[in-house]
Coordinates of C-alpha atoms and ligand atoms in Angstrom, one line a residue:
X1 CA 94.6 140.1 136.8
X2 CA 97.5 140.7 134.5
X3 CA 96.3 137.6 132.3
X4 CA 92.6 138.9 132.3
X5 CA 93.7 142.1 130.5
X6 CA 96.3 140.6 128.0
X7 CA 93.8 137.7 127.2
X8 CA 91.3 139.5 124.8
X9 CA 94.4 141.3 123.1
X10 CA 96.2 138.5 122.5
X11 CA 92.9 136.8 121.3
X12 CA 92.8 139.4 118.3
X13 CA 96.1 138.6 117.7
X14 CA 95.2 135.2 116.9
X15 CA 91.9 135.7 115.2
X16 CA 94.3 138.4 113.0
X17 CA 96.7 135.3 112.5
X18 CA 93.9 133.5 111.1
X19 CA 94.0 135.2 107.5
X20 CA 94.9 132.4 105.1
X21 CA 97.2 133.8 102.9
X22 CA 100.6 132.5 103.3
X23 CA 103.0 135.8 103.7
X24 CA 100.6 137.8 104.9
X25 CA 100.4 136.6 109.0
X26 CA 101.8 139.3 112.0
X27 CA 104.8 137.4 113.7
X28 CA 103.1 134.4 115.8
X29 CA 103.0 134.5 119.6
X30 CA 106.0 132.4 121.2
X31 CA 104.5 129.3 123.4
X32 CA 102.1 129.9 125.8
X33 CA 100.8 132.2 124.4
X34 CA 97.2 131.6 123.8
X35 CA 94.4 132.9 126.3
X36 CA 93.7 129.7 128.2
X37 CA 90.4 129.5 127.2
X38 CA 88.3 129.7 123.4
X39 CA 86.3 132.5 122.2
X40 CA 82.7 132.4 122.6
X41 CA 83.1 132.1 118.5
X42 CA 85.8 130.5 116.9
X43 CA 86.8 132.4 113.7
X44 CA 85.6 131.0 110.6
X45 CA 88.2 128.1 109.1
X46 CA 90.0 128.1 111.7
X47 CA 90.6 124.4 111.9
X48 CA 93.0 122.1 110.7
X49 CA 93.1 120.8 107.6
X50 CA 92.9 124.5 106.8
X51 CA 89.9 124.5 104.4
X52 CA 90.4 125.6 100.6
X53 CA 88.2 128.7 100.8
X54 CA 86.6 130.1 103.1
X55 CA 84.2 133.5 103.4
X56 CA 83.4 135.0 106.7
X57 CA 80.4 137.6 107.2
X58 CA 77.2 138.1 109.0
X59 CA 75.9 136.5 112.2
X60 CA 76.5 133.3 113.9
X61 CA 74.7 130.3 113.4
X62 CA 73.3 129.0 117.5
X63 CA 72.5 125.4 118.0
X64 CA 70.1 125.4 120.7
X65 CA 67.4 123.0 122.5
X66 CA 64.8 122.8 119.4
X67 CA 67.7 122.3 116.7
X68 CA 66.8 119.3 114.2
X69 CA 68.6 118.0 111.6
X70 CA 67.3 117.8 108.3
X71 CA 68.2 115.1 106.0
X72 CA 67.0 113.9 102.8
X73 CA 65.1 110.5 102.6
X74 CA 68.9 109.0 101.9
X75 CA 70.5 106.2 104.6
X76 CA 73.8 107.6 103.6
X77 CA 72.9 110.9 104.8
X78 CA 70.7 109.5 107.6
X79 CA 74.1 107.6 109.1
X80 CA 76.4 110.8 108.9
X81 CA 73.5 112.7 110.4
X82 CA 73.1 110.3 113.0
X83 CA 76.4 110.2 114.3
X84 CA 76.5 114.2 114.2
X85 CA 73.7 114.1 116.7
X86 CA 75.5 111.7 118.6
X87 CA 78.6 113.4 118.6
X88 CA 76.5 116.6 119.7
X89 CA 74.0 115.4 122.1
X90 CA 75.7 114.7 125.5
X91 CA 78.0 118.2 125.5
X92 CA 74.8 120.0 124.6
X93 CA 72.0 117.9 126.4
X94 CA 69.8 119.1 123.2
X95 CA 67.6 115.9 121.6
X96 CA 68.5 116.7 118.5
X97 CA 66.3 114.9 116.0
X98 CA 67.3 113.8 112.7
X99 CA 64.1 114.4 110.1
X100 CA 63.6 114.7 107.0
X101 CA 61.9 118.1 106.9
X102 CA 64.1 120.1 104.6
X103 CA 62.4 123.1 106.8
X104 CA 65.1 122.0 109.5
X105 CA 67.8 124.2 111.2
X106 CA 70.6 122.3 110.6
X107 CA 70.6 120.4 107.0
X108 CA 72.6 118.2 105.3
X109 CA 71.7 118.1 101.9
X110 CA 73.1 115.9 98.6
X111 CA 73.7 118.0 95.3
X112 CA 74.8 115.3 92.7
X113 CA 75.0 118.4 90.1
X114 CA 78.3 120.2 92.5
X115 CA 80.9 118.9 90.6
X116 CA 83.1 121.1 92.1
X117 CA 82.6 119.5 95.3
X118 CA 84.1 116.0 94.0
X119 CA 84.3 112.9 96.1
X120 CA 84.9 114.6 99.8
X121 CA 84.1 117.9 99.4
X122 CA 81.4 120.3 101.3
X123 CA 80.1 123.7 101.0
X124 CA 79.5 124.7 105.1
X125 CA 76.8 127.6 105.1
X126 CA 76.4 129.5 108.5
X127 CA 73.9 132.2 109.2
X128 CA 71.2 133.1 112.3
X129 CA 68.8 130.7 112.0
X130 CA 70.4 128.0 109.7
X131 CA 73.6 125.7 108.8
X132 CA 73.1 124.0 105.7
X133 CA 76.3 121.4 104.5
X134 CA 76.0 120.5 100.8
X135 CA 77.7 117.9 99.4
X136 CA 77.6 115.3 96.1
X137 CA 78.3 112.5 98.3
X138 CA 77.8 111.3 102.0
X139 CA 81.6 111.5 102.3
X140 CA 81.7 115.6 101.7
X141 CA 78.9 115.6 104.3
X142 CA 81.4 113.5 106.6
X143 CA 84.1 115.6 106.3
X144 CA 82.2 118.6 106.4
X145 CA 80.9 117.4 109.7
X146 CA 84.4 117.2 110.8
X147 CA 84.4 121.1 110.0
X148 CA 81.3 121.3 112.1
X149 CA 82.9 119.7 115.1
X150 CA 85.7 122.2 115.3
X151 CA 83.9 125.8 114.7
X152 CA 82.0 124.7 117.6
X153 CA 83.5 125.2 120.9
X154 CA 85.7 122.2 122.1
X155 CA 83.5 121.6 125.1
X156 CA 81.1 119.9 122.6
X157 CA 83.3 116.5 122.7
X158 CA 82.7 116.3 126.2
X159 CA 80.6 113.3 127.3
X160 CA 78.8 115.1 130.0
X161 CA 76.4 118.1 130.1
X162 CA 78.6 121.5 129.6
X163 CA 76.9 124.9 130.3
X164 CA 77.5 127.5 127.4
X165 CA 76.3 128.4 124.2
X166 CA 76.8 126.5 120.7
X167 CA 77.9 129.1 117.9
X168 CA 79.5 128.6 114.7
X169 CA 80.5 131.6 113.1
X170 CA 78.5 133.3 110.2
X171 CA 80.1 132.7 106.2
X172 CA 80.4 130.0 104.3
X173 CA 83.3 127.4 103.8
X174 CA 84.1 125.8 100.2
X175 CA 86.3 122.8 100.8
X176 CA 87.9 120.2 98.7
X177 CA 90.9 118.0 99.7
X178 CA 94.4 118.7 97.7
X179 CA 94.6 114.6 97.4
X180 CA 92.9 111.9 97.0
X181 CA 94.8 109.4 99.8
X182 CA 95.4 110.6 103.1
X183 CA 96.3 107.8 105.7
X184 CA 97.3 106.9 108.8
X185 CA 99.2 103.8 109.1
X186 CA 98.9 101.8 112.6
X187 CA 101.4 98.6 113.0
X188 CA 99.3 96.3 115.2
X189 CA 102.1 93.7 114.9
X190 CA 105.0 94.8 117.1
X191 CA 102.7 95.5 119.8
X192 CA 98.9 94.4 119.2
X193 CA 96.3 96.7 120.0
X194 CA 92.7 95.6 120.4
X195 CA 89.6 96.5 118.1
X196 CA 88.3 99.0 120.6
X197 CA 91.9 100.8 120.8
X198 CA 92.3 100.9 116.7
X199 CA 88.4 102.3 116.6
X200 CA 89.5 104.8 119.1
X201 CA 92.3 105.8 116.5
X202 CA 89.7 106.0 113.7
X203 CA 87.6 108.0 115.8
X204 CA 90.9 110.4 115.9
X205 CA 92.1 110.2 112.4
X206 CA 88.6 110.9 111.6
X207 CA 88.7 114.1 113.2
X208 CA 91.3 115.6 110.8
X209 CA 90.0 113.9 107.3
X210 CA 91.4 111.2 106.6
X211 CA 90.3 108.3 104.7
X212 CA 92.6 105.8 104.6
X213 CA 93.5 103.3 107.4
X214 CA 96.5 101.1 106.2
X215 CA 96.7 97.9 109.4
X216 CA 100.3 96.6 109.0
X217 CA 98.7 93.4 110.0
X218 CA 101.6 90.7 109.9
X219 CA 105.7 91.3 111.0
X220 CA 108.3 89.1 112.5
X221 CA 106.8 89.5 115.7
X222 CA 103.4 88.6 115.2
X223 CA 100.7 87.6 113.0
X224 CA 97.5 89.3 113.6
X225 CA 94.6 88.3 111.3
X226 CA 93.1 84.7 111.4
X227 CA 93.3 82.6 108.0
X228 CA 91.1 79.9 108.0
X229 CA 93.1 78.0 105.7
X230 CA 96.3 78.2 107.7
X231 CA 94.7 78.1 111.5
X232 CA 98.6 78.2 112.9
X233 CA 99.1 81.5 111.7
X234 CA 97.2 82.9 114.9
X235 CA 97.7 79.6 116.6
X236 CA 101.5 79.9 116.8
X237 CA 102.6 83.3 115.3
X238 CA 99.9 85.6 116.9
X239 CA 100.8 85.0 121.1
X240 CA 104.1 86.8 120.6
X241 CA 104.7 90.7 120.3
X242 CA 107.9 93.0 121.1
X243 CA 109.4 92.4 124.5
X244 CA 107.1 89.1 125.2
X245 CA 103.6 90.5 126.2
X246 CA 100.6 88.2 124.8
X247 CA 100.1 89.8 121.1
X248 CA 96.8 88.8 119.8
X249 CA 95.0 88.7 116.9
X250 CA 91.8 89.7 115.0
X251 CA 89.5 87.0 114.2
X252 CA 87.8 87.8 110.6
X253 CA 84.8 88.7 112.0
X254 CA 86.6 91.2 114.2
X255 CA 88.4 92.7 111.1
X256 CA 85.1 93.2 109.4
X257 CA 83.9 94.9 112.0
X258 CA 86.6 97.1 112.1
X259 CA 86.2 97.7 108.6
X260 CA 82.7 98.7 108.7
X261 CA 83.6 100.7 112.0
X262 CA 85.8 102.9 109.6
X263 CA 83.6 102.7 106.8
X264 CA 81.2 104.5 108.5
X265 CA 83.8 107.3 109.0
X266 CA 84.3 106.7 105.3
X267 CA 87.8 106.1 105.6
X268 CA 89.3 102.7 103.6
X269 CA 90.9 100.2 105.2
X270 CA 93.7 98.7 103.3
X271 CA 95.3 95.5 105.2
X272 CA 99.2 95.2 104.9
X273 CA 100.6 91.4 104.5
X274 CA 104.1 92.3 104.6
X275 CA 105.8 90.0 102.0
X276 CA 108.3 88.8 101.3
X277 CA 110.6 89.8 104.8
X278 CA 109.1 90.6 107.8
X279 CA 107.4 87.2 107.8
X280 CA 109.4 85.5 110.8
X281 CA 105.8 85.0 112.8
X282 CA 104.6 83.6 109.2
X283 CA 107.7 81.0 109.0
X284 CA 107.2 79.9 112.8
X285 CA 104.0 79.1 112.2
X286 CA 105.0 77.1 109.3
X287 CA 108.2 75.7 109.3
X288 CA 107.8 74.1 105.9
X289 CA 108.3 77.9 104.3
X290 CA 112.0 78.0 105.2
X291 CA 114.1 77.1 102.5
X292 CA 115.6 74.6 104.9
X293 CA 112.4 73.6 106.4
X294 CA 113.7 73.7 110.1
X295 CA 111.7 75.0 112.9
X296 CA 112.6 78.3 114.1
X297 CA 112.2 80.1 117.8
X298 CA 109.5 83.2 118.0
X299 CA 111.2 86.3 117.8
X300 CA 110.1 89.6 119.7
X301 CA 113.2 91.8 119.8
X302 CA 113.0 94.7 117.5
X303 CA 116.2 93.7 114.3
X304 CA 114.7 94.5 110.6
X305 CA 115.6 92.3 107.7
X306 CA 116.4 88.6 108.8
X307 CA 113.3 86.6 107.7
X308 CA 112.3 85.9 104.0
X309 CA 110.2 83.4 102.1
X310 CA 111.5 81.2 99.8
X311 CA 111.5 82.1 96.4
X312 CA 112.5 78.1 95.2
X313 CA 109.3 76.4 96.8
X314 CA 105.7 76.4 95.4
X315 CA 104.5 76.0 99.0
X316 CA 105.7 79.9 99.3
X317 CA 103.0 80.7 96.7
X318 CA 100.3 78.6 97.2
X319 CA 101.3 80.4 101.3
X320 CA 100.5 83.6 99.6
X321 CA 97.4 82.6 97.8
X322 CA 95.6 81.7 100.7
X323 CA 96.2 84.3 102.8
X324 CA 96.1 86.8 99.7
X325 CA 92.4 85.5 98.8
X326 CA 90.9 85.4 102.2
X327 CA 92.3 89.0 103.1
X328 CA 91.2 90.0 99.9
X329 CA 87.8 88.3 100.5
X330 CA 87.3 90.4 103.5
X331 CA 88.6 93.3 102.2
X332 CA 86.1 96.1 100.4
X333 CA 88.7 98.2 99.6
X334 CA 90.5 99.0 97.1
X335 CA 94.3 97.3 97.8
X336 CA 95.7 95.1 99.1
X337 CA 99.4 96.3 100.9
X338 CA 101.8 93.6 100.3
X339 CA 104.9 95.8 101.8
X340 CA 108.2 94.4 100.0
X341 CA 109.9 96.7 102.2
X342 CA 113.5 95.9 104.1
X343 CA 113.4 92.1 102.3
X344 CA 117.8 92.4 103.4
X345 CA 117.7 88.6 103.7
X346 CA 116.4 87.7 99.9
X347 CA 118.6 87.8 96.9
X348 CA 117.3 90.3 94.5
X349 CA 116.8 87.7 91.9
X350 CA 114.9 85.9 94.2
X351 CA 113.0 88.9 95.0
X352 CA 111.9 89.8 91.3
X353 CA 110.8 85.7 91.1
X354 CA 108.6 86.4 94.3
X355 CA 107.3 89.5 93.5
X356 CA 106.7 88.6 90.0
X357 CA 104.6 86.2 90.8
X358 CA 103.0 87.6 94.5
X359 CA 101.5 90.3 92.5
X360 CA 99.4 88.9 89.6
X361 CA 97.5 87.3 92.8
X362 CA 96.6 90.6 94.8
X363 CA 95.2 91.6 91.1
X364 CA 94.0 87.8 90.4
X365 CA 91.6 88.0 93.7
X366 CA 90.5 91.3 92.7
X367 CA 92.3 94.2 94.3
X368 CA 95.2 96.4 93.4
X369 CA 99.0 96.1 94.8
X370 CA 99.8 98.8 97.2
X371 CA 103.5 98.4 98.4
X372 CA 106.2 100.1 99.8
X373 CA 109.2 101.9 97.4
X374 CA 111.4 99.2 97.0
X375 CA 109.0 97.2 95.0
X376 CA 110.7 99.7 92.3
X377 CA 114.1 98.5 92.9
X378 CA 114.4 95.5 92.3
X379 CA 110.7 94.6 90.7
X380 CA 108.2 95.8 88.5
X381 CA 105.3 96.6 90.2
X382 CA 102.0 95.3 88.2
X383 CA 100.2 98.0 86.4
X384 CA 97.7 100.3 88.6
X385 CA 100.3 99.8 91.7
X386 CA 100.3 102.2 94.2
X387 CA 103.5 102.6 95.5
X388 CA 104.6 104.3 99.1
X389 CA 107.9 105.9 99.7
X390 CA 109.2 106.0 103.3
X391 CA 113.2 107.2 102.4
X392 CA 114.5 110.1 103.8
X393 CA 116.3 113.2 102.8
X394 CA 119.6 110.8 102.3
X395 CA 118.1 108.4 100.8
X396 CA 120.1 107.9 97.3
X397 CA 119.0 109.8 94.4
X398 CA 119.4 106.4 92.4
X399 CA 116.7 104.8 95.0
X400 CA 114.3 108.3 94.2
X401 CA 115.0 107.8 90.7
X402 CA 113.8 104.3 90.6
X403 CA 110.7 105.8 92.0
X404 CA 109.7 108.5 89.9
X405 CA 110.2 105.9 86.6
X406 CA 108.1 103.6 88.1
X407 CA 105.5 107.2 88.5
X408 CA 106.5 107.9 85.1
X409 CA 105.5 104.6 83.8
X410 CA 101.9 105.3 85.5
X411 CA 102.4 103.9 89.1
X412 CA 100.6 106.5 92.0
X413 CA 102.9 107.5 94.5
X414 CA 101.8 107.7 98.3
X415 CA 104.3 110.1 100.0
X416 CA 105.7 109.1 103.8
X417 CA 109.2 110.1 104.2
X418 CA 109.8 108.6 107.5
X419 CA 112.4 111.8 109.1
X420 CA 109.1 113.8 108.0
X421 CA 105.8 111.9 108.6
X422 CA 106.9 108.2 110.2
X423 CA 104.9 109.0 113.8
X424 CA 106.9 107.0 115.6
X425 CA 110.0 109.3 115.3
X426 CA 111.3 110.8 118.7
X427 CA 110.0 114.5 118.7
X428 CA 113.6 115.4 119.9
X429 CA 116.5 113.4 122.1
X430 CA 114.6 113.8 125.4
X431 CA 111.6 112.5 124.0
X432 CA 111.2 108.8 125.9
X433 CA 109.1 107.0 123.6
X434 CA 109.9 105.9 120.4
X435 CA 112.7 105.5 117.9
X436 CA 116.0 107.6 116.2
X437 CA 116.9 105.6 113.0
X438 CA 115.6 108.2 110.5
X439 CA 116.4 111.2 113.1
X440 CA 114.3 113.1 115.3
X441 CA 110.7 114.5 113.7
X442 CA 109.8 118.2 115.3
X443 CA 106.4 119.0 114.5
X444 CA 107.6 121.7 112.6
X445 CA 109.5 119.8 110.6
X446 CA 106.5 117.0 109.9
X447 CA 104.2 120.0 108.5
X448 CA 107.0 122.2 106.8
X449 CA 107.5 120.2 103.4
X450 CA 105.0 119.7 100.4
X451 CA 104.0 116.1 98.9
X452 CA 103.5 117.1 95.6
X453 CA 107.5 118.6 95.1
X454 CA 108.7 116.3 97.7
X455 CA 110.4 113.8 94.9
X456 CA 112.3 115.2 92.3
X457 CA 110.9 113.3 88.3
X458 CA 107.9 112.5 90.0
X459 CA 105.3 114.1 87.8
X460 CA 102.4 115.7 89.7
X461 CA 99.7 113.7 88.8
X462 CA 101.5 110.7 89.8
X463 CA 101.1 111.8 93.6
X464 CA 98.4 110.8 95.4
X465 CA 98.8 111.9 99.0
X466 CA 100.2 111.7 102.0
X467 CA 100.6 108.7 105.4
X468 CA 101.5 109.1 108.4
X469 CA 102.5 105.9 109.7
X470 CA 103.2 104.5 113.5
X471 CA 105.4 102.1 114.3
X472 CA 105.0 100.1 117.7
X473 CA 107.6 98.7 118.7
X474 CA 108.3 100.8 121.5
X475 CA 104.6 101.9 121.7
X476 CA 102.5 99.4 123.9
X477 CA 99.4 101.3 124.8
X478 CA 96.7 103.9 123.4
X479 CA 98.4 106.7 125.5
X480 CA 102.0 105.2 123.9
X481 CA 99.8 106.3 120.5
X482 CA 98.7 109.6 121.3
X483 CA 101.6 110.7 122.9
X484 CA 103.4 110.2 119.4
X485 CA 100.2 111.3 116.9
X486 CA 99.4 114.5 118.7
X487 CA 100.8 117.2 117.7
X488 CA 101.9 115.8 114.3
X489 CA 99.1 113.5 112.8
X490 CA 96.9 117.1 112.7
X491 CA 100.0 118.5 110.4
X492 CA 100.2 115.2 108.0
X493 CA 96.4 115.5 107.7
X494 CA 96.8 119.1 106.7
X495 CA 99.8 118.8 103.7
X496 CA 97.2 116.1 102.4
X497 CA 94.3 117.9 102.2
X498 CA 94.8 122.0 102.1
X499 CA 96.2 123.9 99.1
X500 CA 99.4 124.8 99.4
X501 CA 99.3 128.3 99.0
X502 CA 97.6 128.6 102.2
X503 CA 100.3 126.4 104.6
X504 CA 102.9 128.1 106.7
X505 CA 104.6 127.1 110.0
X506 CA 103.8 130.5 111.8
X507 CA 100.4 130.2 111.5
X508 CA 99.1 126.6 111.6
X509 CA 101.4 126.4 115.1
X510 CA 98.3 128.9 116.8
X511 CA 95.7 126.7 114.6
X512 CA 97.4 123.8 116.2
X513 CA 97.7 124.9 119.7
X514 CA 94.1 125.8 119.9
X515 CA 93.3 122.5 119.0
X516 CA 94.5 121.6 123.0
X517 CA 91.6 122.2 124.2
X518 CA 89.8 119.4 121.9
X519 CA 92.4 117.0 122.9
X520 CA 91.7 117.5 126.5
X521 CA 87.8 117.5 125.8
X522 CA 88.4 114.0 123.7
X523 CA 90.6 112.9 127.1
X524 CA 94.0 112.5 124.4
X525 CA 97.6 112.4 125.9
X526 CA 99.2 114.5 123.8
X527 CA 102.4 115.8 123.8
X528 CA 103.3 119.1 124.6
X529 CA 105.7 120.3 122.3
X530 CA 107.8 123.6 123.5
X531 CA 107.7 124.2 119.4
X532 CA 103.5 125.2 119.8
X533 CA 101.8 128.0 121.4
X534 CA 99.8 126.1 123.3
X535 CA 96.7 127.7 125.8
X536 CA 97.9 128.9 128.9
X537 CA 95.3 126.4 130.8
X538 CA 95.5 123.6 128.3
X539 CA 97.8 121.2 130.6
X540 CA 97.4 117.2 128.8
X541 CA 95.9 114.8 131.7
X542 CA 99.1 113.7 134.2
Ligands
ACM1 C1 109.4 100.6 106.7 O1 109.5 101.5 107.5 N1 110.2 99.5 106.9 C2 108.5 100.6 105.7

């Protein structure tokens, strides 16, 4: 009884918290604190990433039995369409059409003339009768069906029949991301996870706008992609993974699929060859990379740092052509990920030689060098790099500096501090799962912080976004995943796409505990964090 009264007061509360302007919120609820179930309507923008602008007023838009979508005579638009109405149809049991009758109730339309909108951005109109998304590209219309999902009521991504109605609130919502690259980052080498589990974490990264899906594809424990012209790669190096299980691998038809699995959530997928440590799997496989050319024993503890190519042998490079041609080959993308990270067993002469001469093949087969920071230590990376910082607060103001000349000299700069955004981070020392190295990882403190100040000389421009990577090496299955993505992969999403003006702890923790209810509608096994206000009913699945 008491709960029935306090509910619809402490759902003003929240729909007051969902003013935009940082500074201006009421003091947010402590946890628990949402009523445990949504509003009929949710407020306007109130989803995460918090959209750029948005303009509440008049009535709700209903979705109802004789809804069709309109599209243009475009199979762009037709595919984002399509997978709207899939998305929508089993929740709703409505058919759902997608036709290209402009006369339509729901519309997606093209505008090639809204500049404004860019790449990914949308214009969401809502009134009785009609929904129109306008966008310049099929990737605004994407995203802006991502905004779609979440004004409607969290039952709709349920896969059977729910009884209640279909609003999304009347207004309009102008949206354009802050940055160009937001990723997620999923190391399928410690532990391998299969092509239907790393859909199932597009399908999620999806959800929140991302467009970028870096696979850290090859580590000391494993070697996951198949290279025809070096068959023991998968042969030898993929049946190991951390603590012994089976590891796996992708075969290239598999990886293809998996990037036109993402490409139709238009999100890139950019494969990480991790060169030239981390390559233990690579040197089992092919014991005639060792500088000493003896065989060595697969490895599936979880040490950094021991394995390197060797710099002094042409077999190292004509190693790296191959595999750097065929992944490049299969690749649409834009980079190649060649890592460079944690190489503590390689001189740094021999380093520079290897990187020197690594790189002009990534460019030489027709992509562009993405790698992680210390490629600006000790190397130059080649021109158009994109470089991806993973220090942390102590990391030495010498190593940041070395970054922001390499910015400075007109390198882009992916930001993923890993005591802020790694994933893999334990939320806090009870949490079982996962590691300590850089610290524990609230999700306060993975959404409190701002990419584009986060390293000092780094000019502006220079910054291109935001990744949230996850490590496996204490993460074996999809649950293992979610567990340690939700609540923080929603936050990393958000610093990458909404303007900072409108961020603030106090009130994206009530954005982000509503979201509950969609995680338990999707099935997820999130994590419930004492930090969040979650819904009072919102318990994850045992
Ligand atoms: C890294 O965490 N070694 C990039």
């Amino acid at each position: 009884m008491r709960r029935r009264l306090l509910a619809p007061a402490l759902l003003l509360l929240a729909t007051a918290l969902g003013c935009t302007e940082a500074g201006t919120a009421a003091p947010a609820p402590g946890p628990a604190a949402l009523p445990a179930t949504e509003p009929e309507v949710r407020p306007l923008g109130r989803i995460i990433p918090l959209p750029a602008s948005v303009r509440p007023g008049g009535a709700p838009y209903t979705l109802t039995a004789a809804t069709r979508i309109g599209v243009p005579d475009h199979p762009g638009v037709r595919a984002v369409a399509e997978r709207l109405a899939a998305r929508l149809r089993p929740a709703t049991g409505f058919r759902l059409p997608v036709v290209t009758d402009p006369a339509a109730d729901l519309v997606l339309r093209l505008d090639p003339a809204a500049g404004a909108l860019g790449d990914e951005g949308y214009e969401l109109r809502s009134a009785p009768g009609r929904l129109t998304l306008t966008a310049r590209t099929p990737a605004g219309l994407f995203r802006g069906v991502q905004t779609v999902r979440q004004q409607l009521p969290a039952a709709v991504e349920r896969d059977t029949a729910q009884r209640r109605a279909w609003k999304i609130a009347g207004g309009t919502v102008t949206d354009v991301p802050r940055f160009p690259y937001r990723g997620a980052m999923l190391d399928v080498a410690r532990h391998f996870f299969t092509v239907e589990e790393v859909k199932a974490y597009i399908d999620r990264i999806a959800l929140y706008k991302y467009n970028a899906l870096h696979l850290h594809l090859t580590d000391d424990q494993g070697w996951r992609i198949a290279i025809g012209s070096r068959p023991k790669l998968t042969e030898v190096g993929a049946a190991t993974e951390v603590g012994g299980g089976p590891g796996g691998f992708y075969t290239q038809e598999q990886y293809k699929e998996l990037v036109r699995y993402a490409a139709a959530a238009h999100i890139e997928v950019i494969p990480e060859i991790d060169l030239p440590g981390h390559t233990h799997a690579a040197l089992v496989s092919y014991p005639e990379l060792t500088c000493d050319g003896k065989a060595l024993k697969p490895y599936t503890g979880i040490e950094v740092g021991f394995s390197t190519l060797c710099a002094g042998k042409e077999e190292t490079y004509a190693f790296a052509d191959d595999v750097l041609r065929e992944i490049a080959a299969l690749t649409p993308g834009r980079y190649v990920h060649i890592g460079g990270d944690e190489a503590k067993s390689t001189s740094p002469a021999d380093y520079r030689t290897m990187t020197d001469r690594i790189q002009p093949l990534v460019t030489r087969h027709g992509k562009q060098v993405m790698a992680w920071h210390q490629l600006t230590g000790d190397a130059t990376p080649a021109p158009g790099a994109l470089i991806q910082y993973w220090g942390l607060d102590r990391t030495t103001a010498e190593e940041k500096e070395k970054v922001a000349e390499a910015a400075r000299a007109g390198a882009g700069i992916v930001v993923s501090p890993a005591d802020r955004a790694y994933l893999d981070m334990k939320y806090d020392e009870d949490t079982p799962l996962g590691l300590r190295w850089a610290g524990t990882v609230s999700v306060e403190r993975s959404y409190d912080w701002d990419p584009a100040t986060y390293l000092p000389g780094v000019p502006r421009s220079a910054v291109r976004g935001v990744e949230a990577p996850l490590w496996t090496e204490t993460l074996s299955t999809p649950e293992h995943l979610d567990t340690m993505a939700f609540p923080r992969l929603p936050g990393l999403a958000e610093l990458g796409w909404s303007p900072a003006a409108g961020r603030d702890w106090s009130t994206y923790k009530v954005r982000l505990g509503e979201q509950a209810h969609r995680w338990d509608a999707l099935g997820l096994s999130w994590y419930r964090s004492p930090e969040v206000p979650w819904p009072a009913a919102a318990e994850p699945p045992a």
